[in-house]
CSV table of C-alpha atoms in Angstrom, one decimal:
chain,number,residue,atom,x,y,z
U,1,MET,CA,92.5,115.0,103.9
U,2,LYS,CA,91.5,113.0,107.0
U,3,PRO,CA,93.8,110.5,108.7
U,4,ASP,CA,91.6,107.6,107.6
U,5,ASP,CA,92.3,108.6,103.9
U,6,LEU,CA,96.0,108.5,104.3
U,7,PRO,CA,96.5,104.7,103.6
U,8,TYR,CA,94.7,105.1,100.3
U,9,ALA,CA,96.7,108.2,99.4
U,10,LEU,CA,99.9,106.4,100.3
U,11,GLY,CA,98.8,103.5,98.2
U,12,TRP,CA,98.5,105.9,95.3
U,13,LEU,CA,102.0,107.2,95.9
U,14,LYS,CA,103.3,103.7,95.9
U,15,THR,CA,102.0,103.2,92.4
U,16,LEU,CA,103.7,106.4,91.2
U,17,ALA,CA,107.2,105.4,92.5
U,18,SER,CA,108.3,104.0,89.1
U,19,GLN,CA,106.7,106.9,87.2
U,20,ARG,CA,109.4,109.5,87.4
U,21,ASP,CA,107.8,112.2,85.2
U,22,VAL,CA,104.6,112.2,87.3
U,23,GLY,CA,106.7,112.9,90.4
U,24,TYR,CA,108.0,116.1,88.8
U,25,LEU,CA,104.6,117.4,87.9
U,26,LEU,CA,103.0,116.7,91.3
U,27,HIS,CA,106.0,116.7,93.7
U,28,LEU,CA,104.5,119.3,96.1
U,29,GLU,CA,101.2,117.4,96.3
U,30,LEU,CA,103.1,114.1,96.9
U,31,ASP,CA,105.3,115.7,99.5
U,32,GLU,CA,102.2,117.1,101.3
U,33,ILE,CA,100.8,113.5,101.6
U,34,MET,CA,104.1,112.3,103.0
U,35,VAL,CA,104.2,115.1,105.6
U,36,MET,CA,100.6,114.3,106.7
U,37,ALA,CA,101.5,110.6,107.0
U,38,TRP,CA,104.5,111.3,109.2
U,39,ARG,CA,102.2,113.4,111.5
U,40,HIS,CA,99.9,110.4,111.9
U,41,LEU,CA,102.4,107.6,112.3
U,42,ASN,CA,100.7,106.7,115.6
U,43,GLU,CA,97.9,105.2,113.4
U,44,PRO,CA,98.8,101.5,112.7
U,45,ALA,CA,97.2,101.6,109.2
U,46,VAL,CA,99.2,104.8,108.3
U,47,LEU,CA,102.4,103.3,109.7
U,48,THR,CA,102.1,100.2,107.6
U,49,ALA,CA,101.1,102.1,104.5
U,50,LEU,CA,104.0,104.5,104.8
U,51,ALA,CA,106.4,101.6,105.3
U,52,GLU,CA,105.1,99.9,102.2
U,53,THR,CA,105.4,103.1,100.1
U,54,SER,CA,108.8,103.8,101.5
U,55,ILE,CA,110.1,100.4,100.4
U,56,GLU,CA,108.8,101.0,96.9
U,57,TYR,CA,110.4,104.4,96.8
U,58,PHE,CA,113.7,102.8,97.9
U,59,ARG,CA,113.5,100.2,95.1
U,60,HIS,CA,113.5,103.0,92.6
U,61,TYR,CA,116.2,105.1,94.5
U,62,HIS,CA,113.9,107.9,95.4
U,63,ASP,CA,114.0,110.2,98.4
U,64,LEU,CA,110.7,110.2,100.3
U,65,LEU,CA,110.4,114.0,99.7
U,66,ARG,CA,111.5,115.9,96.7
U,67,ASP,CA,111.1,119.5,97.8
U,68,ARG,CA,114.0,120.7,100.0
U,69,ASP,CA,111.9,123.6,101.4
U,70,THR,CA,109.3,121.2,102.6
U,71,LEU,CA,112.0,119.1,104.2
U,72,ALA,CA,113.5,122.1,106.0
U,73,LYS,CA,110.1,123.4,107.2
U,74,ASN,CA,109.3,120.0,108.8
U,75,GLN,CA,112.8,119.2,110.2
U,76,ASP,CA,111.5,118.7,113.7
U,77,LEU,CA,108.9,116.2,112.5
U,78,PHE,CA,111.3,114.1,110.5
U,79,SER,CA,113.9,114.2,113.3
U,80,ASP,CA,111.6,112.9,115.9
U,81,PRO,CA,112.9,109.4,117.0
U,82,GLU,CA,109.4,108.5,118.2
U,83,ARG,CA,108.3,108.6,114.6
U,84,ARG,CA,111.4,107.4,112.8
U,85,ARG,CA,112.1,104.3,114.8
U,86,PRO,CA,108.7,102.7,114.6
U,87,LEU,CA,108.8,103.4,110.8
U,88,ALA,CA,112.2,101.8,110.5
U,89,SER,CA,111.1,98.7,112.5
U,90,LYS,CA,108.0,98.3,110.3
U,91,ILE,CA,110.0,98.7,107.1
U,92,LEU,CA,112.5,96.0,108.2
U,93,GLU,CA,109.6,93.8,109.2
U,94,LEU,CA,108.2,94.0,105.6
U,95,SER,CA,111.4,94.0,103.6
U,96,GLN,CA,114.7,92.1,104.1
U,97,GLU,CA,116.3,93.5,100.9
U,98,GLN,CA,119.9,94.7,101.5
U,99,ASN,CA,119.1,97.8,99.4
U,100,THR,CA,116.4,98.8,101.9
U,101,ARG,CA,118.9,98.9,104.8
U,102,PHE,CA,121.2,101.2,102.7
U,103,GLU,CA,118.3,103.5,101.8
U,104,LEU,CA,117.2,103.8,105.4
U,105,THR,CA,120.4,105.7,106.3
U,106,ASN,CA,120.8,107.6,103.1
U,107,ARG,CA,117.5,108.7,101.6
U,108,LEU,CA,115.8,112.0,102.7
U,109,PRO,CA,114.5,112.3,105.3
U,110,ARG,CA,116.9,109.9,106.9
U,111,ILE,CA,115.0,107.4,108.9
U,112,ILE,CA,118.0,105.8,110.6
U,113,ARG,CA,120.6,108.3,112.0
U,114,GLN,CA,123.8,108.2,113.9
U,115,GLU,CA,122.0,108.9,117.2
U,116,ASP,CA,120.1,105.6,116.7
U,117,PHE,CA,123.2,103.4,117.2
U,118,ASP,CA,122.4,102.3,120.7
U,119,TRP,CA,118.7,101.8,119.8
U,120,CYS,CA,119.8,99.6,116.9
U,121,PHE,CA,121.9,97.6,119.3
U,122,GLY,CA,118.8,97.0,121.4
U,123,GLN,CA,116.8,95.9,118.3
U,124,LEU,CA,119.6,93.6,117.3
U,125,THR,CA,119.7,91.9,120.7
U,126,ALA,CA,116.0,91.5,120.6
U,127,SER,CA,116.1,89.9,117.2
U,128,ILE,CA,118.9,87.4,117.6
U,129,GLY,CA,117.8,84.1,116.0
U,130,GLY,CA,115.0,85.8,114.1
U,131,MET,CA,114.5,86.9,110.5
U,132,ARG,CA,115.5,90.5,111.2
U,133,GLU,CA,118.8,89.9,113.0
U,134,GLU,CA,120.8,90.3,109.8
U,135,ALA,CA,119.1,93.6,108.9
U,136,TRP,CA,119.7,95.1,112.4
U,137,ALA,CA,123.3,93.8,112.3
U,138,GLY,CA,123.8,95.5,109.0
U,139,LEU,CA,122.3,98.8,110.1
U,140,MET,CA,124.3,98.8,113.4
U,141,TRP,CA,127.5,98.1,111.6
U,142,SER,CA,126.9,100.7,108.9
U,143,LEU,CA,126.4,103.4,111.6
U,144,PHE,CA,129.6,102.3,113.3
U,145,CYS,CA,131.6,102.5,110.1
U,146,TRP,CA,130.3,105.9,109.2
U,147,SER,CA,130.9,107.5,112.6
U,148,GLU,CA,133.9,109.1,114.3
U,149,PRO,CA,136.0,106.6,116.3
U,150,ASP,CA,134.4,106.2,119.7
U,151,SER,CA,135.5,103.7,122.4
U,152,SER,CA,131.9,103.3,123.7
U,153,ARG,CA,130.8,102.2,120.2
U,154,VAL,CA,133.7,99.8,119.8
U,155,GLY,CA,132.6,98.3,123.1
U,156,ARG,CA,129.1,97.9,121.8
U,157,ILE,CA,130.3,96.2,118.7
U,158,ILE,CA,132.5,93.8,120.8
U,159,GLU,CA,129.5,93.1,123.0
U,160,ALA,CA,127.3,92.5,120.0
U,161,ARG,CA,129.8,90.2,118.4
U,162,ALA,CA,129.7,88.0,121.5
U,163,ILE,CA,126.0,87.3,121.1
U,164,SER,CA,125.1,87.8,117.4
U,165,PRO,CA,126.3,85.6,114.6
U,166,CYS,CA,125.1,88.2,112.1
U,167,ILE,CA,127.1,91.1,113.5
U,168,MET,CA,130.0,88.7,113.8
U,169,ALA,CA,129.8,88.1,110.1
U,170,GLU,CA,129.2,91.8,109.2
U,171,SER,CA,132.3,92.9,111.2
U,172,GLU,CA,134.5,90.0,110.4
U,173,LEU,CA,136.6,91.8,107.9
U,174,SER,CA,137.5,94.5,110.4
U,175,PHE,CA,138.5,92.1,113.2
U,176,THR,CA,140.3,89.4,111.2
U,177,PRO,CA,143.3,89.7,108.9
U,178,VAL,CA,142.4,89.4,105.2
U,179,GLU,CA,144.5,87.1,103.0
U,180,LEU,CA,144.7,88.1,99.3
U,181,GLY,CA,142.6,85.7,97.2
U,182,SER,CA,140.5,84.5,100.1
U,183,GLU,CA,136.8,84.5,100.4
U,184,ARG,CA,137.0,87.4,102.7
U,185,ALA,CA,139.0,89.4,100.2
U,186,LYS,CA,136.4,88.5,97.6
U,187,LYS,CA,133.6,89.7,99.8
U,188,LEU,CA,135.4,93.0,100.6
U,189,ARG,CA,136.0,93.6,96.9
U,190,GLU,CA,132.3,92.9,96.1
U,191,GLY,CA,131.2,95.4,98.8
U,192,TYR,CA,133.5,98.0,97.4
U,193,GLU,CA,132.2,97.5,93.9
U,194,LEU,CA,128.6,97.7,95.1
U,195,SER,CA,129.4,101.0,96.8
U,196,ALA,CA,131.2,102.4,93.8
U,197,SER,CA,128.4,101.4,91.5
U,198,ARG,CA,126.0,103.5,93.6
U,199,THR,CA,128.2,106.6,93.3
U,200,GLN,CA,129.1,106.1,89.6
U,201,ARG,CA,125.6,105.3,88.3
U,202,GLU,CA,124.8,107.2,85.2
U,203,PRO,CA,122.2,109.9,85.8
U,204,GLU,CA,118.8,109.2,84.2
U,205,LEU,CA,117.6,111.5,81.5
U,206,LEU,CA,114.3,113.2,82.1
U,207,GLU,CA,111.3,111.9,80.2
U,208,PRO,CA,109.7,114.1,78.8
U,209,THR,CA,112.8,116.1,78.2
U,210,PRO,CA,113.0,119.7,79.5
U,211,LYS,CA,112.6,121.0,75.9
U,212,ASP,CA,109.5,118.9,75.4
U,213,ARG,CA,108.0,120.1,78.7
U,214,ILE,CA,108.5,123.7,77.6
U,215,GLU,CA,107.0,123.0,74.2
U,216,GLN,CA,104.0,121.4,75.9
U,217,GLY,CA,103.6,124.4,78.2
U,218,LEU,CA,103.7,126.9,75.4
U,219,ASP,CA,101.2,124.9,73.4
U,220,ARG,CA,98.8,125.0,76.4
U,221,SER,CA,99.3,128.7,76.9
U,222,GLU,CA,98.5,129.3,73.2
U,223,ASN,CA,95.4,127.2,73.4
U,224,GLY,CA,93.5,128.9,76.1
U,225,GLU,CA,95.5,128.2,79.3
U,226,PRO,CA,97.3,131.5,80.1
U,227,ASP,CA,97.7,130.5,83.8
U,228,ILE,CA,100.1,127.7,82.7
U,229,TRP,CA,102.9,130.3,82.9
U,230,TRP,CA,103.6,129.8,86.5
U,231,LEU,CA,103.9,126.0,86.1
U,232,PHE,CA,105.9,126.5,83.0
U,233,LEU,CA,108.5,128.6,84.9
U,234,ARG,CA,109.3,125.5,87.0
U,235,GLU,CA,109.9,123.5,83.9
U,236,MET,CA,112.4,126.1,82.8
U,237,THR,CA,114.6,125.3,85.9
U,238,LEU,CA,115.3,121.7,84.7
U,239,GLU,CA,118.4,120.3,83.2
U,240,ALA,CA,118.4,117.1,81.2
U,241,THR,CA,119.3,115.0,84.3
U,242,SER,CA,117.6,117.0,87.0
U,243,THR,CA,116.1,115.1,89.9
U,244,HIS,CA,114.0,118.0,91.2
U,245,TYR,CA,112.8,121.5,90.3
U,246,GLY,CA,115.1,124.4,91.0
U,247,GLN,CA,114.2,127.8,92.5
U,248,VAL,CA,112.5,130.2,90.1
U,249,PRO,CA,114.3,133.7,90.3
U,250,LEU,CA,112.6,136.9,89.4
U,251,ASP,CA,114.8,137.2,86.3
U,252,VAL,CA,113.9,133.9,84.6
U,253,ARG,CA,116.4,134.6,81.8
U,254,THR,CA,119.0,133.0,84.0
U,255,LEU,CA,117.2,129.6,83.8
U,256,PRO,CA,118.3,126.7,81.6
U,257,GLY,CA,115.0,126.7,79.7
U,258,TRP,CA,115.6,130.3,78.5
U,259,LEU,CA,119.3,130.0,77.9
U,260,ARG,CA,118.9,126.9,75.7
U,261,ALA,CA,115.9,128.0,73.8
U,262,ASP,CA,116.1,129.3,70.2
U,263,SER,CA,114.8,132.7,69.3
U,264,HIS,CA,111.5,131.4,68.1
U,265,THR,CA,110.8,129.6,71.4
U,266,GLN,CA,111.9,132.7,73.4
U,267,HIS,CA,109.5,134.8,71.4
U,268,ARG,CA,106.7,132.3,72.3
U,269,MET,CA,107.8,132.5,76.0
U,270,LEU,CA,107.4,136.3,75.9
U,271,ALA,CA,103.9,136.0,74.4
U,272,ALA,CA,103.0,133.5,77.2
U,273,ALA,CA,104.2,136.1,79.8
U,274,ASP,CA,102.0,138.8,78.2
U,275,ARG,CA,99.0,136.4,78.2
U,276,PHE,CA,99.5,135.6,81.8
U,277,LEU,CA,99.6,139.2,82.9
U,278,ARG,CA,96.4,140.0,80.9
U,279,ARG,CA,94.3,137.0,81.7
U,280,GLY,CA,96.0,134.8,84.3
U,281,PRO,CA,94.8,134.3,87.9
U,282,VAL,CA,95.4,136.9,90.6
U,283,ASP,CA,95.4,136.6,94.4
U,284,PRO,CA,96.0,140.2,95.7
U,285,LEU,CA,95.5,139.3,99.3
U,286,LYS,CA,98.1,136.5,99.4
U,287,TRP,CA,100.9,138.9,100.5
U,288,GLN,CA,98.8,140.2,103.4
U,289,ARG,CA,98.0,136.7,104.6
U,290,ASN,CA,101.7,135.6,104.3
U,291,PRO,CA,103.9,138.6,103.8
U,292,HIS,CA,107.2,136.7,104.1
U,293,SER,CA,106.6,133.4,102.4
U,294,TRP,CA,106.1,132.7,98.7
U,295,GLY,CA,106.3,130.2,95.9
U,296,SER,CA,106.7,130.3,92.1
U,297,PHE,CA,103.0,131.1,91.6
U,298,ASP,CA,103.2,134.2,93.9
U,299,THR,CA,106.1,135.7,91.9
U,300,ALA,CA,105.1,134.5,88.4
U,301,ALA,CA,103.4,137.8,87.4
U,302,TYR,CA,106.5,139.9,88.5
U,303,SER,CA,108.7,137.5,86.5
U,304,ALA,CA,106.5,138.2,83.5
U,305,PHE,CA,106.8,142.0,83.9
U,306,TYR,CA,110.6,141.7,84.3
U,307,ILE,CA,111.3,139.6,81.3
U,308,LEU,CA,109.0,141.7,79.1
U,309,LYS,CA,110.8,144.8,80.2
U,310,GLN,CA,114.1,143.4,79.3
U,311,GLU,CA,113.3,141.4,76.2
U,312,ALA,CA,110.1,142.9,74.7
U,313,PRO,CA,110.0,146.6,75.7
U,314,ASP,CA,107.3,147.4,73.1
U,315,THR,CA,105.0,144.8,74.6
U,316,TYR,CA,105.9,146.0,78.1
U,317,ASP,CA,105.1,149.6,77.3
U,318,ALA,CA,101.8,148.6,75.7
U,319,LEU,CA,100.4,147.0,79.0
U,320,PRO,CA,97.4,149.0,80.0
U,321,GLY,CA,96.7,150.4,83.4
U,322,VAL,CA,94.1,147.8,84.2
U,323,VAL,CA,96.9,145.1,83.9
U,324,TRP,CA,99.1,147.0,86.3
U,325,ALA,CA,96.3,147.5,88.7
U,326,ARG,CA,95.6,143.7,88.8
U,327,HIS,CA,99.2,143.0,89.8
U,328,VAL,CA,100.0,145.8,92.2
U,329,ALA,CA,100.5,143.4,95.0
U,330,ASN,CA,103.0,141.3,93.1
U,331,VAL,CA,105.0,144.3,92.0
U,332,LEU,CA,105.3,145.6,95.5
U,333,CYS,CA,105.9,142.3,97.3
U,334,SER,CA,107.8,140.0,95.0
U,335,PRO,CA,111.1,139.9,96.9
U,336,TYR,CA,114.6,140.7,95.8
U,337,PHE,CA,117.6,140.4,98.1
U,338,ASP,CA,120.9,142.0,98.7
U,339,ALA,CA,122.6,139.7,96.2
U,340,ASP,CA,120.3,141.1,93.6
U,341,ASP,CA,121.1,144.8,94.3
U,342,GLY,CA,122.8,145.0,90.9
U,343,GLN,CA,119.3,144.9,89.5
U,344,LYS,CA,117.9,147.4,91.9
U,345,GLN,CA,117.3,150.0,89.2
U,346,GLN,CA,115.3,147.6,87.1
U,347,HIS,CA,113.1,146.7,90.0
U,348,GLU,CA,112.6,150.4,90.9
U,349,GLU,CA,111.6,151.2,87.3
U,350,ILE,CA,109.0,148.4,87.3
U,351,ALA,CA,107.5,149.8,90.5
U,352,LEU,CA,107.6,153.3,89.0
U,353,ARG,CA,105.8,152.1,85.9
U,354,CYS,CA,103.1,150.5,88.1
U,355,TYR,CA,102.7,153.6,90.2
U,356,GLN,CA,102.3,155.7,87.0
U,357,GLN,CA,99.8,153.4,85.4
U,358,ALA,CA,97.7,152.5,88.5
U,359,ARG,CA,98.4,155.2,91.1
U,360,GLU,CA,95.3,154.8,93.2
U,361,ALA,CA,95.5,151.1,93.4
U,362,PHE,CA,99.2,151.3,94.2
U,363,LEU,CA,98.8,153.7,97.1
U,364,PHE,CA,95.8,151.9,98.5
U,365,TYR,CA,97.5,148.5,98.5
U,366,LEU,CA,100.9,149.9,99.8
U,367,SER,CA,99.1,151.2,102.9
U,368,LEU,CA,97.5,147.8,103.5
U,369,GLN,CA,100.7,145.9,102.9
U,370,LEU,CA,102.7,148.0,105.3
U,371,ASP,CA,100.2,147.4,108.0
U,372,ALA,CA,100.2,143.6,107.3
U,373,GLU,CA,104.0,143.3,107.4
U,374,ASP,CA,104.2,145.4,110.5
U,375,ARG,CA,101.7,143.2,112.3
U,376,GLU,CA,103.7,140.1,111.4
U,377,ASN,CA,107.2,141.3,112.1
U,378,ARG,CA,107.9,145.1,112.3
U,379,HIS,CA,111.6,144.4,111.7
U,380,MET,CA,111.0,142.8,108.3
U,381,ILE,CA,109.2,145.5,106.2
U,382,SER,CA,110.1,144.7,102.6
U,383,CYS,CA,107.3,146.0,100.4
U,384,ASP,CA,109.0,149.4,100.2
U,385,ARG,CA,112.3,148.2,98.7
U,386,LYS,CA,111.4,149.1,95.2
U,387,LEU,CA,110.1,152.6,95.8
U,388,GLY,CA,113.3,154.6,95.3
U,389,GLN,CA,111.9,156.3,92.1
U,390,CYS,CA,108.2,156.6,93.1
U,391,TRP,CA,108.2,160.3,93.8
U,392,ASP,CA,105.7,162.8,92.5
């Protein structure tokens, strides 16, 4: 996507803000657009479009990004004040809603942060008498209230109160005694009730429900889409009130979708795993390109092997050598960690089965993968962790 396309892409995101279920299906793609927009905030059209989209997200109580991994990988980008501050200014230029000010300091990635206190003071002094004075006063006061006591900040507030009627009004309750039953007491009570309502809001139920999503995925698998398995695994992570997908472990039997399924649905899941292994897509070079990063697609085949071994051993034993040869890379490279060492024997048995069924492919790929991991980081060789039983 080119920078010139971003305003149109952001316009599309804006229309999806109220469609909660679409966000679940496409959250990685939507987050990618957001990341690209942050990288091009120096473009005026992109800045305006992102501000408009952010306002719409805030109206529906959405974070700007759903995927926590994406947020972590781009932490420096989202922390950059040279990007955050122009975006905050544009948002407040376009929206004077009180809710917008709250979301600026609370939604992820946080656009206004504690280190912006002095900057907000500068914006407040520049806006006195204008339409945005109230917004900047509200933001400055919020940062003050949620920070550790600091004499320099108290001094800033006193300085601001001397020149800004809006910050005077915002801070009045803290600088003036409150009489019970007075208008000030009423305002304080209303503010408390507004804050409490935000924390006590009933969580929304997913639509479609996790059960319906799983049923739809199984239907698609049974009607000629075996590759739906890897997307279907993400749906299995959802609870009735989830706000984002969870991590997909190698043992998917720990997921809510499996634990809450009846025996008939579990049988259909096992059949979907078998179909994926036999006919699903394969990218054997992925682990050489990126040995130490992965997503649910990259480990989906291994999850299928694992669940069949545990829950459908006859189906597992019937998998032919050609299937094992297709998935040698995933068997070797799908990672398990120290916390999973209780399952070490199971992982080693899967690797042994692959070695027995596709020996030449196994040895050929193992050699290539060892070289690839050594080139990237010789201290992080991991493709040999399951080889404890692979001895002739």
